[in-house]
mmCIF file of C-alpha atoms in Angstrom:
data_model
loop_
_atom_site.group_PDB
_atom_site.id
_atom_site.type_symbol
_atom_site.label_atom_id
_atom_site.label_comp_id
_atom_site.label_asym_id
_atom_site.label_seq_id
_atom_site.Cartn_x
_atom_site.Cartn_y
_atom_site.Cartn_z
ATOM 1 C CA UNK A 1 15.523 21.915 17.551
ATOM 2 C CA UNK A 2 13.440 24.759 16.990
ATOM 3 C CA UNK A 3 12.861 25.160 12.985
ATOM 4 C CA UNK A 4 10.599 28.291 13.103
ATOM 5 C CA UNK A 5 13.312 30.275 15.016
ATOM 6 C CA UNK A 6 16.155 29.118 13.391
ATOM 7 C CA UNK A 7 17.798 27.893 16.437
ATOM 8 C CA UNK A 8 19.727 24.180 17.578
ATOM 9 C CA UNK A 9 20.350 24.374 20.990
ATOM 10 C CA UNK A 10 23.552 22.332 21.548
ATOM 11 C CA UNK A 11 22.832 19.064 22.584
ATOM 12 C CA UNK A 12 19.373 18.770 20.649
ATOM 13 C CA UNK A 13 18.231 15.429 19.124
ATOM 14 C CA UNK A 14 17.235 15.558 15.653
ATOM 15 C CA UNK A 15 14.286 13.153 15.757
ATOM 16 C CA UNK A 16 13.132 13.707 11.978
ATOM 17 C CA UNK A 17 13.364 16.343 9.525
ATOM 18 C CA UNK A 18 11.635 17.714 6.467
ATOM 19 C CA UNK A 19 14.072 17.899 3.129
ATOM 20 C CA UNK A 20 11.857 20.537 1.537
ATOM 21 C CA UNK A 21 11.539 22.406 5.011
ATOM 22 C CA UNK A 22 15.703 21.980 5.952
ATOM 23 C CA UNK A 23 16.832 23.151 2.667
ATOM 24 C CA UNK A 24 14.717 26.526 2.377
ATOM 25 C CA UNK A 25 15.950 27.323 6.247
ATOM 26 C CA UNK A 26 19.423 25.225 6.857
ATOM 27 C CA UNK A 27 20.988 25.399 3.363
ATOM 28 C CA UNK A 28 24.384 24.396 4.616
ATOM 29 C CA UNK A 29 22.609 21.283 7.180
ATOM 30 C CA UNK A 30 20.875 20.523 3.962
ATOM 31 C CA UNK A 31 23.995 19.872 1.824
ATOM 32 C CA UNK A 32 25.740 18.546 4.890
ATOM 33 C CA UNK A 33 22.562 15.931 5.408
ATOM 34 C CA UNK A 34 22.222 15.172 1.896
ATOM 35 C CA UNK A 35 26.034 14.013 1.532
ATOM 36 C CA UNK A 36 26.423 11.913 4.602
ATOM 37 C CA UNK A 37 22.571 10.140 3.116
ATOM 38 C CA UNK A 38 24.107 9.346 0.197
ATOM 39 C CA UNK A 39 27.663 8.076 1.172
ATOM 40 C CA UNK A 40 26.190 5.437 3.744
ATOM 41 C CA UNK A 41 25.765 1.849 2.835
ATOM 42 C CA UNK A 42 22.710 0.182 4.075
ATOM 43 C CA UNK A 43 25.130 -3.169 5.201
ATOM 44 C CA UNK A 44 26.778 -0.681 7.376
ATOM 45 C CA UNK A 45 23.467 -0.055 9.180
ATOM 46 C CA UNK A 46 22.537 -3.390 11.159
ATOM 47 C CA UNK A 47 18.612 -3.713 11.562
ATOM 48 C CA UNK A 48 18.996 -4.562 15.085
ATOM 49 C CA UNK A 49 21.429 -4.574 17.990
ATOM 50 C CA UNK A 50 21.037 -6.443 21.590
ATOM 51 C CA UNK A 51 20.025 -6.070 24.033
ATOM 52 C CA UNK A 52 18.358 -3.176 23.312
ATOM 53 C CA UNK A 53 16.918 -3.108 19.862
ATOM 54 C CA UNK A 54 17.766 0.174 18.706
ATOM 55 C CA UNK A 55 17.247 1.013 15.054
ATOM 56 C CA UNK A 56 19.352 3.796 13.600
ATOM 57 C CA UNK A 57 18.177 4.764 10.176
ATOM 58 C CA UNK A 58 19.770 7.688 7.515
ATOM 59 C CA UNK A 59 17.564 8.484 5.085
ATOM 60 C CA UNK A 60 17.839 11.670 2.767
ATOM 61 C CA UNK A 61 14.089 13.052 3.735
ATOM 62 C CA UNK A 62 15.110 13.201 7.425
ATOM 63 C CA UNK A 63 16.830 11.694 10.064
ATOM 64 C CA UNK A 64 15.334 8.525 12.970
ATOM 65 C CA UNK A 65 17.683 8.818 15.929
ATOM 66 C CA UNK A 66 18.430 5.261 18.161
ATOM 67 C CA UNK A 67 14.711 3.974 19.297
ATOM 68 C CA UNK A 68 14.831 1.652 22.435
ATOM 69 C CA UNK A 69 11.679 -0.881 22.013
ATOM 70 C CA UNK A 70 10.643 -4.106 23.323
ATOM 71 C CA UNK A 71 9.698 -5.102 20.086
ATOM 72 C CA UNK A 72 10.308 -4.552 16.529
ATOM 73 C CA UNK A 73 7.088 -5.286 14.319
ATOM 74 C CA UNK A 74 7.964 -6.710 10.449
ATOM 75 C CA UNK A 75 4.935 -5.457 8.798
ATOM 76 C CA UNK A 76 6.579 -4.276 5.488
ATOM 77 C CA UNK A 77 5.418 -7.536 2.926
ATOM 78 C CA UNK A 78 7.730 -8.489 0.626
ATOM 79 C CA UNK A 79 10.481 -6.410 2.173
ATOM 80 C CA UNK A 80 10.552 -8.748 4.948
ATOM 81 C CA UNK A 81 12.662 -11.397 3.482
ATOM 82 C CA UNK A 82 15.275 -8.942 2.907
ATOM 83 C CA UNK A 83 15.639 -7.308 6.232
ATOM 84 C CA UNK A 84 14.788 -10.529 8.114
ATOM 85 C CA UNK A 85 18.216 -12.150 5.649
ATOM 86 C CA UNK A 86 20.643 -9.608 7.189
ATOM 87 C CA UNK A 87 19.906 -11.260 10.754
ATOM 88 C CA UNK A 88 20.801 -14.244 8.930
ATOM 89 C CA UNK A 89 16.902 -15.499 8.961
ATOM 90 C CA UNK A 90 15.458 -17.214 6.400
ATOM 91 C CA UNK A 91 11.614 -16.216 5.621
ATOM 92 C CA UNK A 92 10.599 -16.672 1.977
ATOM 93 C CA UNK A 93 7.754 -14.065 1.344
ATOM 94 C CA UNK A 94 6.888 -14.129 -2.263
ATOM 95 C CA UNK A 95 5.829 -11.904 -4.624
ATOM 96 C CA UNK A 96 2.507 -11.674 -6.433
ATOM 97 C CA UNK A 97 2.232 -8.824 -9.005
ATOM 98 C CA UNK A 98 -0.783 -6.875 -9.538
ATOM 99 C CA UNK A 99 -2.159 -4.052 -10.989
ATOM 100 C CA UNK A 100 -3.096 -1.176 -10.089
ATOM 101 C CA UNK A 101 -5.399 1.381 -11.921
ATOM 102 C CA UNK A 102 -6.429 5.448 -11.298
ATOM 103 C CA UNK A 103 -9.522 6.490 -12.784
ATOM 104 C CA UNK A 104 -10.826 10.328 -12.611
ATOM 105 C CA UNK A 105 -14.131 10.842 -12.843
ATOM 106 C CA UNK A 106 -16.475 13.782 -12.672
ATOM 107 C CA UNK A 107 -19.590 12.020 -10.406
ATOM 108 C CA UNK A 108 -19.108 9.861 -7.408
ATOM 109 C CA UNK A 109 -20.151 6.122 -8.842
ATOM 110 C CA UNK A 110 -19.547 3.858 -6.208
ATOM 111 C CA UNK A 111 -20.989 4.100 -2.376
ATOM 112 C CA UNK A 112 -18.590 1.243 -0.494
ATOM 113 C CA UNK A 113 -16.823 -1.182 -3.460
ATOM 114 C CA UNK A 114 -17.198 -3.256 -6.380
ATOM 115 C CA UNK A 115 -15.812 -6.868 -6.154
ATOM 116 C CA UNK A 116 -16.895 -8.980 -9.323
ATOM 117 C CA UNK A 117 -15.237 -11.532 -11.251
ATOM 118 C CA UNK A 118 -14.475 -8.486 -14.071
ATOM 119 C CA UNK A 119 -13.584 -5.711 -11.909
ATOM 120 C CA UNK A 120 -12.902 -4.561 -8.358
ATOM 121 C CA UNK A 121 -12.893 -0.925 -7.659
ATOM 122 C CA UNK A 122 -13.457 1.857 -4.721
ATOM 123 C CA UNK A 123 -12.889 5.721 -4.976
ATOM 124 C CA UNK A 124 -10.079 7.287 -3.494
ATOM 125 C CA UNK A 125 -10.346 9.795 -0.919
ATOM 126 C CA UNK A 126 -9.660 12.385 -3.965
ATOM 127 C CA UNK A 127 -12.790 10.842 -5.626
ATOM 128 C CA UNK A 128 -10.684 8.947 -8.238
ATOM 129 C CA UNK A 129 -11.794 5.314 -8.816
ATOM 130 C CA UNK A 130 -8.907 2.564 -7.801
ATOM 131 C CA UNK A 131 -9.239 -0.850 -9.620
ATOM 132 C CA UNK A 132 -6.797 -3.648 -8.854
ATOM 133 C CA UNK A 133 -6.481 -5.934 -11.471
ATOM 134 C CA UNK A 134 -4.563 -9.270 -12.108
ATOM 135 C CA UNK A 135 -1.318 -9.234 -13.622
ATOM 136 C CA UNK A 136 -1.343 -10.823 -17.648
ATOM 137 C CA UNK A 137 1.124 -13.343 -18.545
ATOM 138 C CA UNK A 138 1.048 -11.541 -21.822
ATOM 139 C CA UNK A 139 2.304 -8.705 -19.699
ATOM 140 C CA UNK A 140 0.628 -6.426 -21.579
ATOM 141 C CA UNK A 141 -1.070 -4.161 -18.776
ATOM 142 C CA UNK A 142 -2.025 -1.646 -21.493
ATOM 143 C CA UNK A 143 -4.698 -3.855 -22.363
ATOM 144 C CA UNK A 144 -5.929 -4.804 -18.820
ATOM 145 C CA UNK A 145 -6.664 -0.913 -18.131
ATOM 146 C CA UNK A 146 -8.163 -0.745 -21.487
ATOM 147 C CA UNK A 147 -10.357 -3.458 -20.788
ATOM 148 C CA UNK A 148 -11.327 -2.390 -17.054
ATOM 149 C CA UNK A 149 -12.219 0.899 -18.278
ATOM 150 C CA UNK A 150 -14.958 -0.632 -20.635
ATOM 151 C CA UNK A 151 -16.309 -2.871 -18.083
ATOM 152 C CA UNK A 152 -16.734 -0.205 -15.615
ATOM 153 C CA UNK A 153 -18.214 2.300 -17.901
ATOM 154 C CA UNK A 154 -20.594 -0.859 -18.628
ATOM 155 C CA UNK A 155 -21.764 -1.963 -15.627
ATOM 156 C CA UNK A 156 -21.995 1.725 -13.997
ATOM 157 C CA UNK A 157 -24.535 4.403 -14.942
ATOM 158 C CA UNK A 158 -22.967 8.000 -14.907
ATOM 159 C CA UNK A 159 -19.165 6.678 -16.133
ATOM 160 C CA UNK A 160 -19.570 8.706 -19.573
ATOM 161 C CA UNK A 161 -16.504 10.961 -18.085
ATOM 162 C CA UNK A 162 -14.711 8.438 -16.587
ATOM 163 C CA UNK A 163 -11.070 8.160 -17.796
ATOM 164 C CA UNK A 164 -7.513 6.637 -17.135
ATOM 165 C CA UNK A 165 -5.353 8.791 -15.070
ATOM 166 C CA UNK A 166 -1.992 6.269 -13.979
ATOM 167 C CA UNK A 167 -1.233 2.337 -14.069
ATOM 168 C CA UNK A 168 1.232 0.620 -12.491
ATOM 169 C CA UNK A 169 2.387 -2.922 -11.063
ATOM 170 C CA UNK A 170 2.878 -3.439 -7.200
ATOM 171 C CA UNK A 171 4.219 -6.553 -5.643
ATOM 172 C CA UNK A 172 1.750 -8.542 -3.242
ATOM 173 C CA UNK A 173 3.374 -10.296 -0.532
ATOM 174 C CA UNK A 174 2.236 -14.199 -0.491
ATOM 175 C CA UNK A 175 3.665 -16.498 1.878
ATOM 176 C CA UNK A 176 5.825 -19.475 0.191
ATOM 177 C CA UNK A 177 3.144 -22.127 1.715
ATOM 178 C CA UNK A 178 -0.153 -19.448 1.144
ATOM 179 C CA UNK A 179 -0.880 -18.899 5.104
ATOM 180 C CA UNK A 180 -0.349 -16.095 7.095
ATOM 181 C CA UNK A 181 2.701 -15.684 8.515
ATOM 182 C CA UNK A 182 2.554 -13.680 12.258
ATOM 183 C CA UNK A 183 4.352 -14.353 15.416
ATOM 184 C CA UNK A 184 7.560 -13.603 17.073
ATOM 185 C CA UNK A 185 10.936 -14.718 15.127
ATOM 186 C CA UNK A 186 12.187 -17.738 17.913
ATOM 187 C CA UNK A 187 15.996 -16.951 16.626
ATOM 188 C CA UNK A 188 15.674 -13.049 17.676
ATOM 189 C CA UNK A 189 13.865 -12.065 20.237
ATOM 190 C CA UNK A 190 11.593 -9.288 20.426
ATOM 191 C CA UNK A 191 11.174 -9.431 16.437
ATOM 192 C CA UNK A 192 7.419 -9.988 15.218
ATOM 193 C CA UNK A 193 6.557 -10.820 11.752
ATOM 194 C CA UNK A 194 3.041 -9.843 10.307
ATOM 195 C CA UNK A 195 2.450 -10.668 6.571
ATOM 196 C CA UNK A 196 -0.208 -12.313 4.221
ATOM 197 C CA UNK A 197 -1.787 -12.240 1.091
ATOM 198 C CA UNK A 198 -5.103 -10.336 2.095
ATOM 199 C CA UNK A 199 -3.199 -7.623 4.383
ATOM 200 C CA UNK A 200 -5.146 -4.791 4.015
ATOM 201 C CA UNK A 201 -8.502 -6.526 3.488
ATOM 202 C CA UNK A 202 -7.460 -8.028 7.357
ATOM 203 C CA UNK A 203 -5.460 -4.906 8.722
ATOM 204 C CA UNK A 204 -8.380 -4.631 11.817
ATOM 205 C CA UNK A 205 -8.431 -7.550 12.686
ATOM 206 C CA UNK A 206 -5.129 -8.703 12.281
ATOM 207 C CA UNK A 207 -3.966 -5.138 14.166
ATOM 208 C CA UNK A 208 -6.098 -5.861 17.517
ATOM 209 C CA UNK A 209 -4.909 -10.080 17.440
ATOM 210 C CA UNK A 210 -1.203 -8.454 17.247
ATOM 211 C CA UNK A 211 -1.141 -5.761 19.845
ATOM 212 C CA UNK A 212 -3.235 -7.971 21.892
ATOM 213 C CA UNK A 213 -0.562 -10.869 21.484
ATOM 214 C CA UNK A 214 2.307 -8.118 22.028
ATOM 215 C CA UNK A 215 0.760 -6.857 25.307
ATOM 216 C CA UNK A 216 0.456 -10.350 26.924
ATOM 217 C CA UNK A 217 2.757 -12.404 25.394
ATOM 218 C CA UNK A 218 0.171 -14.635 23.609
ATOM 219 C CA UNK A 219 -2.956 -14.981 21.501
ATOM 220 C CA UNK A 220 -4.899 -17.728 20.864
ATOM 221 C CA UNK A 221 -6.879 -16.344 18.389
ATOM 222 C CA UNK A 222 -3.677 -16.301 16.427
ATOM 223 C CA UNK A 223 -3.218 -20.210 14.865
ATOM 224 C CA UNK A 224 -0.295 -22.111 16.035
ATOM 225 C CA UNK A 225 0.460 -23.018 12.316
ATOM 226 C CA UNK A 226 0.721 -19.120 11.325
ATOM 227 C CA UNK A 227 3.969 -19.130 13.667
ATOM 228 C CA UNK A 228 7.221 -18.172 11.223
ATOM 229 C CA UNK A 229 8.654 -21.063 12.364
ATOM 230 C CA UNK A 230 7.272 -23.183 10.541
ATOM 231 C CA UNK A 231 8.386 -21.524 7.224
ATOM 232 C CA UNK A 232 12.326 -20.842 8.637
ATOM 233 C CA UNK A 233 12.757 -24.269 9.597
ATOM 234 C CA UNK A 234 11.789 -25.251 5.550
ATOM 235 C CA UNK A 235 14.168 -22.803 4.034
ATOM 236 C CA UNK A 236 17.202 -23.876 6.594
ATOM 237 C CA UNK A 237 16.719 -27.912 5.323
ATOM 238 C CA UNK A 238 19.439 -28.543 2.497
#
């Protein structure tokens, strides 16, 4: 399909499509797009299929034909225990909720990161300053960003200007037993599961021990005890 002529030669494969892009140029594919999107139901739409695993996905902002692959990575934290449950696989990937906090700021403050027992923060690539922050059992975040605010104005010369832009609460992924969970799922082949607490603090390394373990089958760098099994074999006792 070629968008910037305004032609679909019959036959074409719609691999993926802009919303913004489709409804200034295709009003009509638009509408036509935007009503099918809505009107499917995600149990209708199996995660897998064998042999081939071929994912099929509708989504309003676009369109992911059938994908033939070898292997289907899990990467997706604590969405994992839902999409793993409609192949019938129990994985219980908990959820740890944090917050998160945007700071603007006129002058760049911080060269790599901050990690104290107050405060950890890093600037965006906009030059905003991120600070993840425990969640309260008060469950008052309004005084959390309050209170990071002050200590990083505190402990950082220059922060006169610094102010809060957003706050909000994301969902860590933490493994029901606190280890990593990565490996293949034994029930479905060609499945691979890759979650834990410290994901992004790990991604490197735990991105060359995965493709290194999906290109020859094993890795012993990867501990026996992070296998999934381990955790489906729990949730399946009465």
């Amino acid at each position: 399909m070629n968008l910037n002529n305004k032609t679909c030669p019959e036959g074409s494969v719609i691999k993926s499509l802009d919303a913004g892009r489709v409804r200034t140029l295709f009003p009509s594919l638009y509408d036509k797009l935007r009503s099918e999107a809505l009107a499917i139901s995600w149990e209708k739409l199996p995660l897998l299929s064998s042999p081939k695993y071929l994912c099929k996905i509708w989504l309003f902002y676009g369109i992911v034909s059938p994908v033939c692959a070898d292997s289907v990575i899990l990467a997706c934290g604590t969405g994992i225990t839902p999409l793993l449950a409609t192949l019938g696989i129990p994985l219980p990937i908990l959820a740890s909720p944090a917050i998160l906090l945007r700071f603007g700021t006129e002058k760049h403050l911080i060269n790599t990161l901050i990690s104290g027992h107050d405060v950890e923060a890093r600037h965006a690539r906009n030059g905003d300053i991120l600070a993840a922050e425990d969640f309260p059992l008060s469950g008052n975040t309004d005084n959390v960003a309050t209170e990071t605010l002050a200590a990083i104005k505190t402990g950082l010369n220059g922060a006169a200007s610094l102010h809060l832009r957003s706050q909000s609460v994301g969902q860590r992924p933490v493994p029901k037993d606190g280890c990593p969970v990565i490996g293949f799922i034994d029930e479905v082949p060609g499945v691979y599961v890759a979650v834990m607490h410290p994901a992004v603090t790990c991604a490197a390394t735990l991105g060359r021990m995965v493709s290194e373990e999906l290109i020859s089958g094993n890795n012993p760098e990867i501990p026996a005890i992070y296998h999934p099994g381990r955790l489906i074999s729990d949730a399946k006792q009465p």
